[in-house]
């Protein structure tokens, strides 16, 4: 199956700093990538849809100025958590859909990035 | 509103069979997905149903009834490694994925 790589897998930072998370599709081109956040024992919450070459589409309640998304190429999307605070501590996961060969809608997920803000 | 319901937690014995149910109310329907998620890891795809009936894939099977807004994931010959959360997700008319909260499955020896 298609491979999505996410980096870093975990990061600890001080409050007020910014953290960048990268999401790469390794063996396919992804015009669309999705960014999720997952708090402990809760389901995935879609934060935004990242579109290559255009602005991301944010879900209601997600601050676009705080969670900056850039999708500069067909294989890379980045999420930057600006001025991170402890309440931003969470598991951030990206996913992409390989749209070639039909659409079962299967999403391929990155490994996830666990952010801890001190 | 849109809603996906699945049990919070289930316990089963190694070697046995377990069925995880999922009911949904969504704006339209364009497929139902089951994902497995081990603690601290990202979800992995298990199955996709868009038509009524049973889809079998090895030890895992998934069933869909669109008229009832109902699906189940059936796991046979349970192994300890099957201990994980199982997420049900429905794609609505806007092709948005609506996620259930997940069912934590605990396998006991």
PDB file of C-alpha atoms in Angstrom, chain A residues 36 38 42-44 46 59 91 93 103-107 109-112 114, chain B residues 33 35 37 40-45 48 87 91 95-97 99-102:
ATOM      1  CA  UNK A  36      -6.083  15.373  12.436  1.00  0.00           C
ATOM      2  CA  UNK A  38      -6.405  13.189  18.662  1.00  0.00           C
ATOM      3  CA  UNK A  42     -10.866  10.318  21.931  1.00  0.00           C
ATOM      4  CA  UNK A  43     -11.489   9.905  18.250  1.00  0.00           C
ATOM      5  CA  UNK A  44      -9.750  11.644  15.406  1.00  0.00           C
ATOM      6  CA  UNK A  46     -10.221  16.687  11.480  1.00  0.00           C
ATOM      7  CA  UNK A  59     -12.693  22.988  10.202  1.00  0.00           C
ATOM      8  CA  UNK A  91      -1.278  13.523  18.912  1.00  0.00           C
ATOM      9  CA  UNK A  93      -1.778  12.764  12.489  1.00  0.00           C
ATOM     10  CA  UNK A 103     -11.294   5.368  -5.100  1.00  0.00           C
ATOM     11  CA  UNK A 104     -12.136   3.063  -2.246  1.00  0.00           C
ATOM     12  CA  UNK A 105     -11.538   6.108  -0.141  1.00  0.00           C
ATOM     13  CA  UNK A 106      -8.795   4.393   1.794  1.00  0.00           C
ATOM     14  CA  UNK A 107      -6.762   6.863   3.745  1.00  0.00           C
ATOM     15  CA  UNK A 109      -1.918   7.683   7.668  1.00  0.00           C
ATOM     16  CA  UNK A 110       1.427   8.973   8.774  1.00  0.00           C
ATOM     17  CA  UNK A 111       2.905   7.580  11.973  1.00  0.00           C
ATOM     18  CA  UNK A 112       1.628  10.512  13.976  1.00  0.00           C
ATOM     19  CA  UNK A 114       3.073  13.442  19.673  1.00  0.00           C
TER      20      UNK A 114
ATOM     21  CA  UNK B  33     -14.643   2.265   6.828  1.00  0.00           C
ATOM     22  CA  UNK B  35      -9.654   1.249  10.958  1.00  0.00           C
ATOM     23  CA  UNK B  37      -5.467   1.838  15.916  1.00  0.00           C
ATOM     24  CA  UNK B  40       0.150   5.641  20.381  1.00  0.00           C
ATOM     25  CA  UNK B  41       0.053   4.774  16.701  1.00  0.00           C
ATOM     26  CA  UNK B  42      -1.819   6.040  13.681  1.00  0.00           C
ATOM     27  CA  UNK B  43      -4.849   4.146  12.360  1.00  0.00           C
ATOM     28  CA  UNK B  44      -4.465   1.464   9.727  1.00  0.00           C
ATOM     29  CA  UNK B  45      -7.115   0.581   7.180  1.00  0.00           C
ATOM     30  CA  UNK B  48     -14.429  -0.589   3.222  1.00  0.00           C
ATOM     31  CA  UNK B  87     -12.645   3.064  14.559  1.00  0.00           C
ATOM     32  CA  UNK B  91     -18.116   9.182   4.337  1.00  0.00           C
ATOM     33  CA  UNK B  95     -17.191  13.071   0.940  1.00  0.00           C
ATOM     34  CA  UNK B  96     -16.211  14.091   4.455  1.00  0.00           C
ATOM     35  CA  UNK B  97     -15.219  11.320   6.833  1.00  0.00           C
ATOM     36  CA  UNK B  99     -15.380   9.298  12.739  1.00  0.00           C
ATOM     37  CA  UNK B 100     -16.740   7.263  15.605  1.00  0.00           C
ATOM     38  CA  UNK B 101     -15.038   7.520  18.974  1.00  0.00           C
ATOM     39  CA  UNK B 102     -13.610   4.043  18.614  1.00  0.00           C
TER      40      UNK B 102
END
